[in-house]
XYZ file of C-alpha atoms in Angstrom:
404
model
C 11.153 -37.092 -64.502
C 7.765 -38.472 -64.250
C 5.928 -40.780 -66.372
C 2.491 -40.118 -68.459
C 0.372 -42.357 -66.720
C -0.465 -43.687 -63.297
C -2.522 -45.851 -61.420
C -5.698 -43.665 -60.520
C -6.892 -44.653 -56.878
C -10.388 -45.426 -58.248
C -9.285 -47.778 -60.883
C -7.126 -49.715 -58.543
C -10.230 -50.005 -55.986
C -11.828 -51.277 -58.749
C -9.672 -53.855 -59.479
C -9.224 -55.006 -55.811
C -12.887 -55.811 -56.292
C -15.872 -55.646 -53.759
C -14.539 -58.421 -51.014
C -11.709 -55.944 -50.310
C -11.453 -54.276 -46.483
C -10.464 -50.573 -47.741
C -11.117 -47.325 -45.735
C -11.510 -44.234 -48.016
C -10.002 -41.023 -48.127
C -11.746 -38.058 -46.095
C -12.179 -39.948 -42.974
C -14.376 -37.959 -40.522
C -11.972 -38.451 -37.740
C -11.454 -35.530 -35.551
C -14.117 -33.646 -37.585
C -12.215 -33.381 -40.572
C -13.568 -31.792 -43.816
C -13.314 -34.548 -46.313
C -12.156 -31.990 -48.925
C -9.327 -31.499 -47.152
C -8.405 -34.569 -45.449
C -5.217 -36.073 -47.237
C -5.362 -39.518 -45.469
C -4.291 -42.438 -47.898
C -7.525 -44.108 -49.725
C -6.996 -47.759 -49.487
C -5.307 -47.739 -46.498
C -6.194 -51.187 -44.651
C -7.811 -50.452 -41.308
C -6.350 -53.544 -39.627
C -6.712 -53.556 -35.559
C -4.031 -53.077 -33.750
C -0.510 -52.024 -35.038
C 0.978 -54.789 -37.343
C 4.008 -52.797 -38.780
C 6.538 -50.303 -37.209
C 4.196 -47.317 -38.500
C 0.870 -49.006 -38.404
C 0.325 -49.613 -41.858
C 1.951 -49.618 -45.076
C 1.444 -45.974 -46.058
C 3.588 -45.294 -42.654
C 0.811 -43.223 -41.211
C 1.113 -44.372 -37.543
C -2.647 -43.629 -36.761
C -5.173 -46.342 -36.180
C -8.337 -44.329 -36.620
C -10.637 -47.214 -35.746
C -9.738 -48.026 -32.411
C -10.159 -46.332 -29.016
C -6.964 -45.362 -26.906
C -6.088 -44.923 -23.143
C -8.877 -42.703 -21.289
C -6.733 -42.028 -18.194
C -3.422 -43.240 -18.665
C -3.183 -46.486 -16.120
C -0.262 -48.472 -16.250
C -1.406 -51.991 -16.497
C 1.920 -54.207 -16.695
C 5.549 -54.424 -17.749
C 7.920 -56.924 -19.546
C 10.035 -58.793 -16.931
C 12.841 -58.527 -19.513
C 14.861 -55.910 -20.570
C 14.803 -54.330 -24.467
C 17.320 -52.708 -26.605
C 16.988 -48.671 -27.539
C 15.916 -49.619 -30.863
C 12.708 -51.842 -30.031
C 9.498 -50.738 -31.866
C 6.670 -52.671 -30.583
C 3.774 -54.507 -32.725
C 0.651 -55.281 -31.965
C -1.731 -58.194 -33.761
C -4.670 -60.490 -33.010
C -4.366 -59.861 -29.328
C -0.192 -60.340 -29.532
C 2.443 -57.979 -28.642
C 5.399 -58.487 -30.726
C 8.823 -57.055 -29.402
C 11.883 -57.556 -31.499
C 15.556 -57.358 -30.148
C 18.091 -59.920 -30.767
C 15.135 -62.154 -30.018
C 11.792 -61.923 -31.157
C 9.294 -62.256 -28.479
C 5.688 -62.544 -28.894
C 3.650 -61.681 -25.555
C -0.464 -61.727 -24.666
C -1.362 -58.116 -24.489
C -3.885 -58.527 -21.768
C -0.556 -59.592 -18.893
C 2.377 -59.571 -20.587
C 3.197 -63.542 -20.601
C 5.581 -64.302 -23.416
C 4.037 -67.101 -25.513
C 7.018 -67.911 -27.645
C 10.215 -66.694 -29.034
C 12.689 -67.141 -31.890
C 15.879 -65.607 -32.549
C 16.537 -62.913 -34.573
C 20.182 -62.728 -35.758
C 21.039 -59.495 -37.589
C 17.419 -59.079 -38.285
C 15.320 -56.036 -39.579
C 11.741 -55.067 -37.451
C 9.235 -57.596 -38.431
C 5.720 -57.176 -39.821
C 2.675 -59.344 -39.432
C 0.154 -60.224 -42.023
C -2.801 -62.581 -41.593
C -1.735 -64.215 -38.683
C 1.847 -64.337 -40.218
C 4.799 -62.986 -38.655
C 7.569 -62.100 -41.783
C 10.798 -61.525 -40.590
C 13.695 -60.072 -42.883
C 16.825 -62.078 -42.076
C 19.839 -60.090 -42.935
C 22.529 -63.186 -43.061
C 24.563 -64.593 -45.627
C 21.768 -66.566 -46.411
C 19.168 -63.368 -46.821
C 15.653 -64.478 -46.618
C 12.014 -63.311 -45.195
C 11.199 -66.124 -42.505
C 7.797 -66.602 -41.881
C 6.379 -67.537 -38.553
C 2.816 -68.529 -37.240
C 2.074 -65.838 -35.161
C -0.300 -67.996 -32.463
C 2.545 -70.646 -31.803
C 6.008 -69.397 -33.497
C 5.939 -72.462 -36.044
C 8.216 -71.960 -39.054
C 6.349 -72.140 -42.044
C 8.698 -71.066 -44.703
C 11.563 -69.062 -45.808
C 11.679 -66.697 -48.868
C 15.259 -66.426 -50.546
C 16.164 -62.470 -51.355
C 18.817 -61.471 -53.461
C 20.562 -59.522 -50.897
C 20.227 -58.718 -47.161
C 17.077 -56.654 -46.223
C 17.320 -53.282 -44.927
C 13.603 -52.726 -44.359
C 10.647 -54.656 -42.856
C 8.246 -55.805 -45.912
C 5.464 -53.581 -46.873
C 2.408 -55.306 -48.476
C 0.207 -54.392 -51.580
C -3.419 -53.565 -51.048
C -4.417 -57.180 -52.339
C -1.912 -58.443 -49.563
C -0.447 -60.584 -52.574
C 2.966 -59.299 -52.875
C 5.433 -57.974 -50.010
C 8.030 -54.935 -51.148
C 11.229 -55.065 -49.115
C 14.804 -52.920 -49.609
C 18.000 -54.993 -49.870
C 21.541 -54.049 -49.590
C 23.088 -52.663 -52.658
C 20.282 -49.773 -53.152
C 17.606 -52.360 -54.525
C 14.028 -52.642 -53.902
C 12.656 -56.076 -54.651
C 8.859 -57.594 -54.694
C 8.059 -60.937 -53.485
C 5.013 -62.964 -54.508
C 3.674 -64.510 -51.418
C 1.698 -67.269 -53.063
C 4.617 -68.740 -54.537
C 7.357 -67.579 -52.431
C 9.626 -66.254 -55.271
C 10.824 -62.434 -56.361
C 8.831 -61.039 -59.103
C 11.286 -58.150 -59.631
C 13.770 -56.011 -58.308
C 14.291 -52.126 -59.230
C 17.746 -50.280 -58.360
C 17.483 -46.720 -56.711
C 20.602 -44.998 -56.300
C 21.725 -44.709 -52.809
C 20.793 -47.079 -49.686
C 17.156 -47.707 -48.424
C 17.398 -47.877 -44.599
C 13.951 -46.657 -43.855
C 10.499 -48.313 -44.273
C 9.059 -48.278 -47.493
C 5.454 -46.759 -48.301
C 2.970 -48.797 -50.037
C -0.470 -47.803 -51.304
C -2.545 -48.369 -54.612
C -0.270 -49.327 -57.100
C 2.970 -47.341 -56.041
C 5.765 -48.038 -53.957
C 8.104 -44.826 -52.368
C 11.288 -45.404 -51.304
C 13.431 -42.860 -49.438
C 17.344 -43.033 -49.611
C 20.353 -41.960 -47.641
C 21.515 -39.990 -50.314
C 18.632 -37.702 -50.346
C 16.214 -39.192 -53.128
C 12.741 -40.458 -52.895
C 11.746 -42.518 -55.477
C 8.331 -43.405 -56.520
C 7.592 -47.120 -58.301
C 4.746 -48.645 -59.484
C 3.931 -52.194 -57.943
C 5.350 -53.556 -61.150
C 8.736 -52.145 -60.885
C 8.678 -49.173 -63.348
C 10.183 -45.844 -62.014
C 7.217 -43.567 -61.932
C 9.050 -40.229 -60.753
C 12.005 -39.636 -58.592
C 13.400 -36.600 -56.605
C 16.457 -35.640 -54.858
C 15.666 -33.581 -51.763
C 19.007 -33.270 -50.521
C 18.823 -34.713 -47.508
C 19.664 -38.141 -45.904
C 16.240 -39.814 -45.101
C 16.027 -40.870 -41.396
C 12.465 -41.505 -41.223
C 10.047 -43.475 -43.292
C 8.044 -41.541 -46.005
C 4.288 -41.248 -45.302
C 2.202 -41.689 -48.387
C -0.989 -39.796 -48.474
C -3.752 -39.582 -51.045
C -2.482 -36.544 -52.891
C 1.038 -36.037 -51.546
C 4.236 -37.773 -50.206
C 5.959 -36.266 -46.967
C 9.353 -36.726 -46.369
C 11.616 -35.287 -43.449
C 15.248 -35.131 -44.059
C 18.273 -35.211 -41.888
C 18.565 -31.424 -41.372
C 15.230 -31.811 -39.577
C 12.931 -30.223 -42.507
C 9.961 -31.742 -43.140
C 8.265 -31.656 -46.869
C 5.474 -32.213 -48.907
C 5.630 -33.517 -52.347
C 3.003 -34.195 -55.414
C 1.840 -37.832 -55.456
C 1.704 -37.374 -59.179
C 4.678 -36.044 -60.094
C 7.145 -35.571 -57.342
C 7.223 -31.539 -57.372
C 7.476 -29.904 -54.249
C 4.159 -28.799 -52.333
C 5.530 -27.192 -49.647
C 8.691 -27.085 -47.164
C 8.164 -26.421 -43.315
C 9.778 -23.727 -41.459
C 13.165 -24.748 -39.989
C 11.866 -24.838 -36.502
C 9.832 -27.816 -37.580
C 11.716 -30.585 -36.081
C 10.356 -34.263 -36.806
C 12.118 -36.530 -33.959
C 14.072 -39.179 -36.065
C 11.927 -37.724 -39.065
C 8.860 -40.200 -38.226
C 5.706 -38.608 -38.228
C 1.981 -39.416 -37.355
C -0.485 -38.645 -39.782
C -4.340 -38.558 -39.503
C -5.120 -37.012 -42.845
C -5.171 -33.260 -41.900
C -2.147 -32.929 -39.640
C 1.487 -34.425 -39.267
C 2.780 -34.423 -35.698
C 6.101 -34.360 -34.746
C 7.880 -35.215 -31.433
C 11.509 -33.480 -31.599
C 11.477 -31.907 -28.491
C 7.642 -30.430 -28.333
C 4.729 -31.710 -30.204
C 3.719 -29.808 -33.367
C 0.878 -30.219 -35.420
C 1.799 -29.040 -38.913
C -1.042 -28.469 -41.677
C -0.823 -31.160 -44.425
C -2.009 -28.792 -46.858
C 0.434 -25.682 -46.183
C 3.326 -26.928 -44.000
C 1.933 -24.450 -41.263
C 2.043 -25.356 -37.443
C -1.170 -25.304 -36.278
C -0.254 -25.735 -32.756
C 2.415 -26.884 -30.508
C 2.540 -28.393 -26.914
C 5.732 -29.328 -24.691
C 5.381 -30.366 -20.840
C 6.664 -27.911 -18.655
C 10.171 -28.393 -17.845
C 10.236 -31.450 -19.892
C 10.473 -32.527 -23.535
C 9.010 -34.738 -25.979
C 11.224 -37.203 -28.017
C 9.258 -39.718 -29.915
C 7.639 -40.977 -33.355
C 3.570 -40.025 -32.035
C 0.823 -42.187 -32.850
C -2.580 -41.482 -33.401
C -5.032 -43.706 -31.503
C -8.525 -43.394 -32.169
C -9.272 -39.563 -31.211
C -6.020 -39.211 -29.169
C -2.453 -38.474 -30.155
C 0.119 -40.510 -27.939
C 3.098 -38.950 -27.421
C 6.565 -40.008 -25.106
C 9.228 -38.145 -23.271
C 10.511 -36.690 -20.528
C 8.712 -34.703 -17.562
C 10.809 -32.465 -15.107
C 10.410 -33.868 -11.522
C 12.009 -30.754 -9.721
C 15.222 -32.648 -9.052
C 18.149 -32.561 -11.212
C 18.970 -35.842 -11.626
C 15.945 -37.377 -11.372
C 13.633 -36.428 -14.200
C 10.738 -38.711 -14.767
C 9.394 -40.500 -18.366
C 6.452 -39.182 -19.686
C 3.799 -40.724 -21.687
C 0.750 -38.357 -22.627
C -2.623 -38.535 -24.261
C -3.348 -35.084 -26.514
C -6.286 -33.761 -28.252
C -5.192 -33.902 -31.891
C -7.123 -30.575 -32.503
C -5.061 -28.725 -29.954
C -7.483 -28.078 -27.563
C -9.735 -25.356 -25.454
C -7.316 -22.116 -25.563
C -7.268 -22.227 -21.618
C -6.816 -25.999 -21.149
C -4.378 -27.010 -23.922
C -4.119 -30.373 -25.684
C -3.560 -32.581 -22.709
C -5.890 -35.188 -21.807
C -4.262 -37.326 -19.404
C -0.304 -38.352 -18.641
C 1.277 -41.000 -17.090
C 5.268 -40.420 -15.403
C 7.357 -43.678 -15.065
C 11.164 -44.486 -15.009
C 13.400 -41.768 -16.078
C 12.659 -41.537 -20.200
C 9.931 -43.058 -22.028
C 10.302 -43.790 -25.793
C 10.669 -43.462 -28.599
C 8.224 -45.429 -30.584
C 4.560 -45.878 -29.424
C 2.026 -48.984 -30.963
C -1.252 -49.601 -30.126
C -4.178 -52.016 -29.965
C -6.942 -53.768 -27.639
C -7.373 -50.079 -25.773
C -3.763 -49.883 -25.310
C -0.276 -48.198 -25.952
C 2.854 -49.732 -25.327
C 5.920 -47.767 -25.048
C 9.784 -48.795 -24.165
C 10.440 -47.029 -20.649
C 14.158 -46.663 -19.297
C 13.823 -47.545 -15.451
C 16.470 -46.560 -12.735
C 17.824 -50.148 -12.474
C 19.176 -49.383 -15.920
C 16.734 -52.047 -17.520
C 14.548 -50.664 -20.248
C 10.866 -52.556 -20.691
C 7.992 -52.334 -22.702
C 5.222 -50.920 -20.721
C 1.370 -51.447 -21.534
C -0.767 -48.244 -20.604
C -4.810 -47.942 -20.892
């Protein structure tokens, strides 16, 4: 099931050269013991939130930025957004992709430019360029200048894209899953497809990429680990439809399945390290990961020990629930959902900042909260001292709200 050799972390970092901006495993966020942290070495600490789960390893954790301190609502969009919106933040811009891609100023929410998004998949931002997968009869990876929306190129794809692009550590290659159960690698400098690799089952959730490997999770319950040159490294069937993206740690790969279980696989060979108890329920199976814990948001917040799969602590608002893909911002865990207002038909949307260590025994993890609209969620993005969340309002027009 596995190949006899693997690209090592140190050899890959050496290949990147001394000019590469990389983090290191064992970041000391939240006082983690470096020996226990599984945060992926090599992940680029780009400011903002340039992909749906912050980075190409899908950690949903931006450890180098400060998040909101008191939960003040700063502004909200003047246009409604659909249910699947996942905001992105890059270079002082907020990206909101629905049937239209809108790029806003993060300071006040003014729309700076927009472009149609026909049957598109969530975009990603790299080095001032927005890469938009276009799932049409002429499938392509379309490139826009982030600052002004100028279309700078179109890279033809072999089939309709089903995932956002994920990028290699050297930022020279983009990896995209396409219809037909294939993963392809695109050379960004030449604009050509370098290779395609067939994987049984469709890939509908973002790929995870870091230090020489690409991890794809399929609708048929298989997890495939490829090398960045397209070779099969290992695969494993976990017998569960993958509804959320895999998270690529330094030593383990974390996956969640439709039956709402969470598993850790050995990064070297795909063997099962642990399987969490049935009561661990990631919402949409998208989790946040700071190296020591995985944070779920499926009714309550649960901090799952990355080494053992045991629940370290949990939290739920009184009379309410958390329904979100959480985000770690600096030393704050940000979650969203619904708070009970005391009236049967008038529950409130909730965004809360929590202590990722679980807080003190008596006070609990909650640091701040803001209640607005009638539902908040489910994807959280962060950047420039703010978090951005889709909030359903009483007028029936959901909007993206900026909180700091």
